[in-house]
JSON list of N, CA and C in Angstrom, two decimals:
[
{"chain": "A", "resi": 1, "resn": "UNK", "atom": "N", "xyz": [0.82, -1.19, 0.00]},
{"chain": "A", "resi": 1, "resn": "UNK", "atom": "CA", "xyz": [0.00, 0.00, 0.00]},
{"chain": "A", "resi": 1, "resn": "UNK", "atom": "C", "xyz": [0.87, 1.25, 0.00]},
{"chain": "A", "resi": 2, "resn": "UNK", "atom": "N", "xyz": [1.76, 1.20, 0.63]},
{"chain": "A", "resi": 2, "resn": "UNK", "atom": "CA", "xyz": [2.58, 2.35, 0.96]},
{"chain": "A", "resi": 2, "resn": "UNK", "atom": "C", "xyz": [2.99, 3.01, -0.15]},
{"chain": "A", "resi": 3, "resn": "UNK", "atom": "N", "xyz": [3.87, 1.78, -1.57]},
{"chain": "A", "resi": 3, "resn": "UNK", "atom": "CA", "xyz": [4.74, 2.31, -2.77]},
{"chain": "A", "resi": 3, "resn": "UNK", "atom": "C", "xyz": [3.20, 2.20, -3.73]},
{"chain": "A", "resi": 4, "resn": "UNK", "atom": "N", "xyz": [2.28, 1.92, -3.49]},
{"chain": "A", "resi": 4, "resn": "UNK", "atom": "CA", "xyz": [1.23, 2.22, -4.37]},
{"chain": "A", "resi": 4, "resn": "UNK", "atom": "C", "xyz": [1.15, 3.94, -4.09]},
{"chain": "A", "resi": 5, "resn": "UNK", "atom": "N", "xyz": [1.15, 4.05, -3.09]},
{"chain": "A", "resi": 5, "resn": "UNK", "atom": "CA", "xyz": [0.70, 5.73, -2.72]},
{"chain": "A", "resi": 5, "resn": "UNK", "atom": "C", "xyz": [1.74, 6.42, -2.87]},
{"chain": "A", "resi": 6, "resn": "UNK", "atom": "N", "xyz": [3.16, 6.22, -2.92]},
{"chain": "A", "resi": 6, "resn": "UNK", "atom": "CA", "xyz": [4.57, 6.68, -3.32]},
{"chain": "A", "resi": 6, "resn": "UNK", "atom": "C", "xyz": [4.27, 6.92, -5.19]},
{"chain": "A", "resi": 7, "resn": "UNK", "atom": "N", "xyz": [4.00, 5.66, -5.55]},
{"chain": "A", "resi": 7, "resn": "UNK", "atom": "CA", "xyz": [3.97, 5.73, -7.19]},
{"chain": "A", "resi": 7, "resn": "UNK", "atom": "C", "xyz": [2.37, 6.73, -7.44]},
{"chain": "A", "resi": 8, "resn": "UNK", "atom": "N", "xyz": [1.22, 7.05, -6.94]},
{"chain": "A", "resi": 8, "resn": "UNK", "atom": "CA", "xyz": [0.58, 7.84, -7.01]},
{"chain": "A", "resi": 8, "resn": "UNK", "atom": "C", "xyz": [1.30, 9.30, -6.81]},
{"chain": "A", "resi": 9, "resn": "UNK", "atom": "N", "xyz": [1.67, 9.56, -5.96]},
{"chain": "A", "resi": 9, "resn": "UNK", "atom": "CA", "xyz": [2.40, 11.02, -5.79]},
{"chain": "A", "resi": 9, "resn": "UNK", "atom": "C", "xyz": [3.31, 11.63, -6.53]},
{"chain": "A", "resi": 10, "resn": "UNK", "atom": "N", "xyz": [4.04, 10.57, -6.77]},
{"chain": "A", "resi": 10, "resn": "UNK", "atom": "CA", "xyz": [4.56, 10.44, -8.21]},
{"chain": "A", "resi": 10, "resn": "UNK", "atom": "C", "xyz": [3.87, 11.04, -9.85]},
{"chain": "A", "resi": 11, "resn": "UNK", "atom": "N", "xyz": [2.48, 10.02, -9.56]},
{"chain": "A", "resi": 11, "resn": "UNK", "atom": "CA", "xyz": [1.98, 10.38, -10.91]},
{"chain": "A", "resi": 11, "resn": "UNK", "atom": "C", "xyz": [1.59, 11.77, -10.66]},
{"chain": "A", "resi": 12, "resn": "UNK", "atom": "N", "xyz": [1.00, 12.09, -9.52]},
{"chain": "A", "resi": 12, "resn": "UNK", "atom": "CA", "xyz": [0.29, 13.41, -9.24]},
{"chain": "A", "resi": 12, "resn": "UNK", "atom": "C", "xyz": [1.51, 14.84, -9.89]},
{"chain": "A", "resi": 13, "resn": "UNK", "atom": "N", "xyz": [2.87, 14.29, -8.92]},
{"chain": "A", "resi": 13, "resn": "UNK", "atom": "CA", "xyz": [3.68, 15.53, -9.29]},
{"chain": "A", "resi": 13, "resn": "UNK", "atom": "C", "xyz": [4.31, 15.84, -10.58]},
{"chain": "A", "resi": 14, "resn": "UNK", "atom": "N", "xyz": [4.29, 15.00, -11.21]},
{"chain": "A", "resi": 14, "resn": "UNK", "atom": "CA", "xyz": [4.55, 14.56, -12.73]},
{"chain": "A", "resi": 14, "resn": "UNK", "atom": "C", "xyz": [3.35, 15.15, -13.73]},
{"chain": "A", "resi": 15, "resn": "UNK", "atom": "N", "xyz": [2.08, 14.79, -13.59]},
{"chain": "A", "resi": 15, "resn": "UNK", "atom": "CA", "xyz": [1.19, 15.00, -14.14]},
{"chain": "A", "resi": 15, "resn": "UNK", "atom": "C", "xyz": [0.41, 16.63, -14.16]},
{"chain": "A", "resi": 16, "resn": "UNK", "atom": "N", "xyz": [0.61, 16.96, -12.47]},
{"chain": "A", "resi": 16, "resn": "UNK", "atom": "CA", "xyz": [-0.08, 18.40, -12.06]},
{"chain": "A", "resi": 16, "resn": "UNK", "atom": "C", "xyz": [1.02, 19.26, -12.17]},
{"chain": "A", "resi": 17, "resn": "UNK", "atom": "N", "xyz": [2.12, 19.32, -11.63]},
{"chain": "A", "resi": 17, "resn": "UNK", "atom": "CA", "xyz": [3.14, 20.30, -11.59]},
{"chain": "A", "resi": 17, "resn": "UNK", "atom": "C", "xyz": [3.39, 20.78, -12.90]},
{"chain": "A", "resi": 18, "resn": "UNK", "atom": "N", "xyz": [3.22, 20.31, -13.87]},
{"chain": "A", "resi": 18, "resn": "UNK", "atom": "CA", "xyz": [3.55, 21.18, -15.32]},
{"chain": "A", "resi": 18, "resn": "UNK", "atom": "C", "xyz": [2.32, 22.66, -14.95]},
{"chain": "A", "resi": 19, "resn": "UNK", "atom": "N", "xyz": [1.61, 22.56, -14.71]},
{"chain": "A", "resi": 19, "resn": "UNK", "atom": "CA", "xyz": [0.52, 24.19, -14.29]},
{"chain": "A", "resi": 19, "resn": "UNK", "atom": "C", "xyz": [0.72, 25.02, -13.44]},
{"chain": "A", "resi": 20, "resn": "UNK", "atom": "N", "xyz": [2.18, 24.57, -12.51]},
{"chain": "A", "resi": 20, "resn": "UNK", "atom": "CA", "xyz": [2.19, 25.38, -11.72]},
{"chain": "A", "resi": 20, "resn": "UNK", "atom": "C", "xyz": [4.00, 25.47, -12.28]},
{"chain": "A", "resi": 21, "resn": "UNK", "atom": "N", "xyz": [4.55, 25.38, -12.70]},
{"chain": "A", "resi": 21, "resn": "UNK", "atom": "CA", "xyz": [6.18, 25.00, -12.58]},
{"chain": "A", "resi": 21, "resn": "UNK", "atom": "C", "xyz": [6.78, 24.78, -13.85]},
{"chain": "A", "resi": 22, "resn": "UNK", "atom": "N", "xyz": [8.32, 24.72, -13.89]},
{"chain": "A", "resi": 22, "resn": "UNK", "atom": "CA", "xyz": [8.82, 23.84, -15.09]},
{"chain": "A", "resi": 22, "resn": "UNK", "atom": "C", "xyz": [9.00, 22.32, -14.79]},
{"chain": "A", "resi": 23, "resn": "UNK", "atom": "N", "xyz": [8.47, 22.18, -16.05]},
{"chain": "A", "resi": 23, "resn": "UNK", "atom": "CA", "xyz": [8.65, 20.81, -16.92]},
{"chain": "A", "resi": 23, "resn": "UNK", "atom": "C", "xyz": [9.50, 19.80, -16.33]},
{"chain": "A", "resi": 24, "resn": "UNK", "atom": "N", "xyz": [10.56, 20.84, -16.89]},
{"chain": "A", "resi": 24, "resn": "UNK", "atom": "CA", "xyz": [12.16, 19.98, -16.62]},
{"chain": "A", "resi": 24, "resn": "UNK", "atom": "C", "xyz": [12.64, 19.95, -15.26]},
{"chain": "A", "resi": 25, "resn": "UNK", "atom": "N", "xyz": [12.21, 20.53, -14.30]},
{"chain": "A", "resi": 25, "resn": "UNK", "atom": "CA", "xyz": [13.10, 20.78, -12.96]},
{"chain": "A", "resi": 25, "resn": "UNK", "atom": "C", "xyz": [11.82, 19.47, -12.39]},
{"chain": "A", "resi": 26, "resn": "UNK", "atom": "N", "xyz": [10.63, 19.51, -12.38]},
{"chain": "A", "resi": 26, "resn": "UNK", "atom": "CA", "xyz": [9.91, 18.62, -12.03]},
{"chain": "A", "resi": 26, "resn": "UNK", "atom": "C", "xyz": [10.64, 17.10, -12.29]},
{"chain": "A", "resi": 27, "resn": "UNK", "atom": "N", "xyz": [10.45, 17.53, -13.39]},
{"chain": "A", "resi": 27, "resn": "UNK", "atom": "CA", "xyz": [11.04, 15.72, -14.47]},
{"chain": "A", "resi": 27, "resn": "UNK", "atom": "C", "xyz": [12.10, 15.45, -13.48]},
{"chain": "A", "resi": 28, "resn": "UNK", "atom": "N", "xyz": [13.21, 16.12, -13.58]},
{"chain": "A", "resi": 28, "resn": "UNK", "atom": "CA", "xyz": [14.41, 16.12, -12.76]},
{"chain": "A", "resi": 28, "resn": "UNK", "atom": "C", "xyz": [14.45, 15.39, -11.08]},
{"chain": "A", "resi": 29, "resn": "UNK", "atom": "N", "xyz": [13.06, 16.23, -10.58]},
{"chain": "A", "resi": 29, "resn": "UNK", "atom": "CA", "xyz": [13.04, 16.05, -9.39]},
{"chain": "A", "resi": 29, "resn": "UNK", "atom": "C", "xyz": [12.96, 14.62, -9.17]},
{"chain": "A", "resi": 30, "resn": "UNK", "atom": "N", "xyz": [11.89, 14.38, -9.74]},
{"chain": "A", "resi": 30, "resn": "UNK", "atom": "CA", "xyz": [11.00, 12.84, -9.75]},
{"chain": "A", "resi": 30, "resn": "UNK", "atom": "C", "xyz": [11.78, 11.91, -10.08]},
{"chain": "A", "resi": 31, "resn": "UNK", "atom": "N", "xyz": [13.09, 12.50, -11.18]},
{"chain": "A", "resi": 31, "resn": "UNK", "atom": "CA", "xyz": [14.11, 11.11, -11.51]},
{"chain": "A", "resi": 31, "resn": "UNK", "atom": "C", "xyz": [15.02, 10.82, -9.93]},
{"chain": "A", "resi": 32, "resn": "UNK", "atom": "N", "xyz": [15.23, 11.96, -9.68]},
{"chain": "A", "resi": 32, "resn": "UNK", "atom": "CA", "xyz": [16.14, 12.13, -8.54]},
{"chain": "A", "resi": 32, "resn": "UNK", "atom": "C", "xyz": [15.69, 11.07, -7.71]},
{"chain": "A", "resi": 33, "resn": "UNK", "atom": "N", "xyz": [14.56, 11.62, -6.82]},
{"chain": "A", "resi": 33, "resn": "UNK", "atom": "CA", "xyz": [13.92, 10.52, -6.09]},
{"chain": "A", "resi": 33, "resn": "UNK", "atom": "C", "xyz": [13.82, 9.37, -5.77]},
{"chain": "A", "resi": 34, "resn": "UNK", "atom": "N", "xyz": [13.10, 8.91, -7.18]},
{"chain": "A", "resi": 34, "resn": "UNK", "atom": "CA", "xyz": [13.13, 7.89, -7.61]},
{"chain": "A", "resi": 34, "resn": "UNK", "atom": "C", "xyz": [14.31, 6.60, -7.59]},
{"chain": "A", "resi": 35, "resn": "UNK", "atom": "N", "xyz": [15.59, 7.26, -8.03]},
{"chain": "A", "resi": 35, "resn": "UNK", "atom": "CA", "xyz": [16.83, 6.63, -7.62]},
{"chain": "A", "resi": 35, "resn": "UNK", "atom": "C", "xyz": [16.76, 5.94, -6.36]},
{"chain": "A", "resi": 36, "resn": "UNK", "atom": "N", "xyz": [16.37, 6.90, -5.29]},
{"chain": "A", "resi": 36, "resn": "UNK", "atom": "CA", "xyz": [16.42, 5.94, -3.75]},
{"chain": "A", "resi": 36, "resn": "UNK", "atom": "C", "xyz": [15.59, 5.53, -3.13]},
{"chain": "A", "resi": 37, "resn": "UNK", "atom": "N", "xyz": [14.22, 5.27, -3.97]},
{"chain": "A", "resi": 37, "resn": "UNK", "atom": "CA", "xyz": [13.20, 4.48, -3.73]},
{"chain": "A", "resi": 37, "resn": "UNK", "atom": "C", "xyz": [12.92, 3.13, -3.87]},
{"chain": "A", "resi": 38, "resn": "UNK", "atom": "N", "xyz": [12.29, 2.12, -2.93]},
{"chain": "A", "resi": 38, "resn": "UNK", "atom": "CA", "xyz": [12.45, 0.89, -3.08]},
{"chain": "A", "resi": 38, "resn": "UNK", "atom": "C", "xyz": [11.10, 0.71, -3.50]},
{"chain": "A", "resi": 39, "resn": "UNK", "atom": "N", "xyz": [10.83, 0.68, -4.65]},
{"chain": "A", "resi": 39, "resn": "UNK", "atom": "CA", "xyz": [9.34, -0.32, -5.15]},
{"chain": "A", "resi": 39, "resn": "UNK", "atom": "C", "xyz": [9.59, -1.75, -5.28]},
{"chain": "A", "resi": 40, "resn": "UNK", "atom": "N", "xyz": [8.43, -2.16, -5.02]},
{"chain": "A", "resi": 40, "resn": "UNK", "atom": "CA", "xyz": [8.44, -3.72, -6.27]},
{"chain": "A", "resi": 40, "resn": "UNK", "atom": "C", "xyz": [8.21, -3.27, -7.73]},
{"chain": "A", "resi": 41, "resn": "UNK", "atom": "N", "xyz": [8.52, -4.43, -8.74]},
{"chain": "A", "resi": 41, "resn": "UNK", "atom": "CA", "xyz": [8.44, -4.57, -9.81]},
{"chain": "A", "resi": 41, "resn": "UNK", "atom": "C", "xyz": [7.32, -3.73, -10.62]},
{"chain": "A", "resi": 42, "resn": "UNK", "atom": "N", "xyz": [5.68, -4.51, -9.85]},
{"chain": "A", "resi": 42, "resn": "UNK", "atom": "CA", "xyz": [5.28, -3.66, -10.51]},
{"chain": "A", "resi": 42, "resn": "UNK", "atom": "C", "xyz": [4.62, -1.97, -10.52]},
{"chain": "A", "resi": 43, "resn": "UNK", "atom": "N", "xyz": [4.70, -1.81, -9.42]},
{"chain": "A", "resi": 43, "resn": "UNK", "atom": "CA", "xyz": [5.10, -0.09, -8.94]},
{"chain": "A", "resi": 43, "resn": "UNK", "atom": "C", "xyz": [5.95, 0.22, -9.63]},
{"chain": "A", "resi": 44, "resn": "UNK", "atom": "N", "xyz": [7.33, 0.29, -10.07]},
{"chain": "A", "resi": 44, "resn": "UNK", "atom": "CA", "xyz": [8.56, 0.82, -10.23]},
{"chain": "A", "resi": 44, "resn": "UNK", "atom": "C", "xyz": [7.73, 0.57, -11.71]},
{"chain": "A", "resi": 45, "resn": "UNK", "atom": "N", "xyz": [7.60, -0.37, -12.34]},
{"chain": "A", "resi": 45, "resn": "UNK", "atom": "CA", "xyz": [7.13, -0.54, -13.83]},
{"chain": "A", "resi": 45, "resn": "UNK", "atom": "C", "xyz": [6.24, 1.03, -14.44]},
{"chain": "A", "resi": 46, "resn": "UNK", "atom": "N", "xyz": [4.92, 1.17, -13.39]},
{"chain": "A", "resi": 46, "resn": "UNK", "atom": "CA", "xyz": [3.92, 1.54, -13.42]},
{"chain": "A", "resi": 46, "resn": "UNK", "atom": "C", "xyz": [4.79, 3.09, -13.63]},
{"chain": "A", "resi": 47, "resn": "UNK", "atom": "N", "xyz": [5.37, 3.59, -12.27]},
{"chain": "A", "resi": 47, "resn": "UNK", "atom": "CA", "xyz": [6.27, 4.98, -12.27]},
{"chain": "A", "resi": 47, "resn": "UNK", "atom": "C", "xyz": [6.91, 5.37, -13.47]},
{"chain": "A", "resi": 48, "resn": "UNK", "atom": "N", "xyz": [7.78, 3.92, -14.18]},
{"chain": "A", "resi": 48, "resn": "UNK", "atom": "CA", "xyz": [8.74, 4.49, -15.12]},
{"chain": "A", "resi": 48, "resn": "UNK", "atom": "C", "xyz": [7.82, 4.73, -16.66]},
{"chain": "A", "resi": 49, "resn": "UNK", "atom": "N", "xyz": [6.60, 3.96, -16.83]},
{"chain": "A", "resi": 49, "resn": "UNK", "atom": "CA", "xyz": [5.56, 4.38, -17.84]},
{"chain": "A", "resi": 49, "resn": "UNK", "atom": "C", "xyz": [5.51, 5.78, -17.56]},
{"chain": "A", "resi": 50, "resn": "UNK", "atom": "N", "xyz": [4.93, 6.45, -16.50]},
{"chain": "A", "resi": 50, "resn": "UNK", "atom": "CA", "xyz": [4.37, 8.01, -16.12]},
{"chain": "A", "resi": 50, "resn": "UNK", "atom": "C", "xyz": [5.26, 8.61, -16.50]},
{"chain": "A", "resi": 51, "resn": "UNK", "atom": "N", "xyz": [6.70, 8.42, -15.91]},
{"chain": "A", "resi": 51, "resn": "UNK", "atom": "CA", "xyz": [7.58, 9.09, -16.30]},
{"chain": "A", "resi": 51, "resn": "UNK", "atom": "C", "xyz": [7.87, 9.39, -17.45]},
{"chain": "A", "resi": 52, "resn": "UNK", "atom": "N", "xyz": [8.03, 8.50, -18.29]},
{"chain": "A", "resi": 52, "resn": "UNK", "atom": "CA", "xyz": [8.22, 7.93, -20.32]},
{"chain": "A", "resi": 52, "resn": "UNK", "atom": "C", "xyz": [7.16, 8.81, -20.55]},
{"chain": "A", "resi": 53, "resn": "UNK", "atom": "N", "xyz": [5.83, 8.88, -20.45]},
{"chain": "A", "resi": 53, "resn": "UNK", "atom": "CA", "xyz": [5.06, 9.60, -20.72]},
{"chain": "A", "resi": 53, "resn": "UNK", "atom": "C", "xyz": [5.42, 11.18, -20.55]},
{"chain": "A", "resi": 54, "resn": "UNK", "atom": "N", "xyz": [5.75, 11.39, -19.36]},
{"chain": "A", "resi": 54, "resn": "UNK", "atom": "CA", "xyz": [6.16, 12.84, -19.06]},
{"chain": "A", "resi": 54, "resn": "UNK", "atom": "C", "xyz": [6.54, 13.37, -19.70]},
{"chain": "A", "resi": 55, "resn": "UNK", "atom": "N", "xyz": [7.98, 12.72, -19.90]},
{"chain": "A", "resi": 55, "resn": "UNK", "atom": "CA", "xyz": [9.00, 13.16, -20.90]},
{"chain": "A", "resi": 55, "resn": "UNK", "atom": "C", "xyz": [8.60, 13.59, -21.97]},
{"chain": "A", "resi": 56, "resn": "UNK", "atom": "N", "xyz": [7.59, 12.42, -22.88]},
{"chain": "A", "resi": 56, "resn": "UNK", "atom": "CA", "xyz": [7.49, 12.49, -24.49]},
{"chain": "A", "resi": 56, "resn": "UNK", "atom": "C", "xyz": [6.49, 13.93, -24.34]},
{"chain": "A", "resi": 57, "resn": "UNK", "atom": "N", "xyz": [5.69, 13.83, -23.28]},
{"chain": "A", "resi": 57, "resn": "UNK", "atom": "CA", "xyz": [5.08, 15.30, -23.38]},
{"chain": "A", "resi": 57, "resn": "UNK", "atom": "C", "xyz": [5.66, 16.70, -23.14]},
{"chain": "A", "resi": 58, "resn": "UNK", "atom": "N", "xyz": [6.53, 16.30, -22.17]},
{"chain": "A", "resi": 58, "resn": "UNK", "atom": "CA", "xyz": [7.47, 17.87, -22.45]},
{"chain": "A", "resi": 58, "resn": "UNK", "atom": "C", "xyz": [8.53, 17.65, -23.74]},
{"chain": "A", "resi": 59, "resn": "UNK", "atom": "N", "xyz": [8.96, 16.81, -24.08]},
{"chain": "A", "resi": 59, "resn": "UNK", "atom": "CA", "xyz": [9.08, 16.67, -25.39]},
{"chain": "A", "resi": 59, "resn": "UNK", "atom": "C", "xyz": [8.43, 17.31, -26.51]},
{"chain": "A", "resi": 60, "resn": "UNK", "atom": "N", "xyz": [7.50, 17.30, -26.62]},
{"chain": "A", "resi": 60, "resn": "UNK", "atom": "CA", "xyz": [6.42, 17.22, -27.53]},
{"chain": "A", "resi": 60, "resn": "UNK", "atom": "C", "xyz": [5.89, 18.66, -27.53]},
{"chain": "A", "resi": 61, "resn": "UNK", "atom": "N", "xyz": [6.33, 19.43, -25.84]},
{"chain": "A", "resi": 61, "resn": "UNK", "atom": "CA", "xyz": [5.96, 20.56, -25.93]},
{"chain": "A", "resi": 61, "resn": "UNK", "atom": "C", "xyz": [4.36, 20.46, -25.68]},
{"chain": "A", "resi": 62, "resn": "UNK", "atom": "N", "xyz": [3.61, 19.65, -24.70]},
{"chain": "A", "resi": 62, "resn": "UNK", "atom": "CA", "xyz": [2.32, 19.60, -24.73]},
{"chain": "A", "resi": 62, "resn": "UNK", "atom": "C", "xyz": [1.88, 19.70, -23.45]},
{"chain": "A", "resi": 63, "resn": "UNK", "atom": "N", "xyz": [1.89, 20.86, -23.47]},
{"chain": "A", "resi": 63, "resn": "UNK", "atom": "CA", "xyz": [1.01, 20.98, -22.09]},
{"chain": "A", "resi": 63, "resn": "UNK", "atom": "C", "xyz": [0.39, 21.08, -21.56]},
{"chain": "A", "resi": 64, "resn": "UNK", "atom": "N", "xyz": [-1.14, 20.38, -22.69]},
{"chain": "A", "resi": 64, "resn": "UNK", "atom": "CA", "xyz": [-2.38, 19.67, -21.63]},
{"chain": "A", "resi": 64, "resn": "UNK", "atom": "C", "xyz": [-1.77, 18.55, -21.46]},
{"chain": "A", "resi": 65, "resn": "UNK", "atom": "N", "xyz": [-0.97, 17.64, -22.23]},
{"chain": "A", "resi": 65, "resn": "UNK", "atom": "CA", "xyz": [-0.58, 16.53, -21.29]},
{"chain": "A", "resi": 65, "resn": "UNK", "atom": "C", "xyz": [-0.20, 16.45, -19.73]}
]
């Protein structure tokens, strides 16, 4: 339950913080983090999708994504 609600906060700050913030310092943050976080498999799976996603959207320059 715990890294379910870790990988939610995750999606949240990833997903909401582009409306309030930059892109990239967010992205940044969340990789940071992430480094010293212990998920299981499929949490850590689930995070690194959001993340991939993130990216291709500040990528992409899209920021209703």
């Amino acid at each position: 339950m715990k890294m379910t609600f870790i990988a939610a906060a995750i999606a949240t700050t990833v997903f909401a913080a582009p409306a309030f913030a930059d892109c990239a310092a967010d992205i940044t943050a969340v990789e940071e983090a992430m480094k010293t976080m212990k998920l299981d498999e499929a949490t850590g799976s689930k995070a690194k999708e959001l993340m991939d996603k993130a990216i291709a959207a500040r990528d992409a320059k899209d920021e209703a994504a």
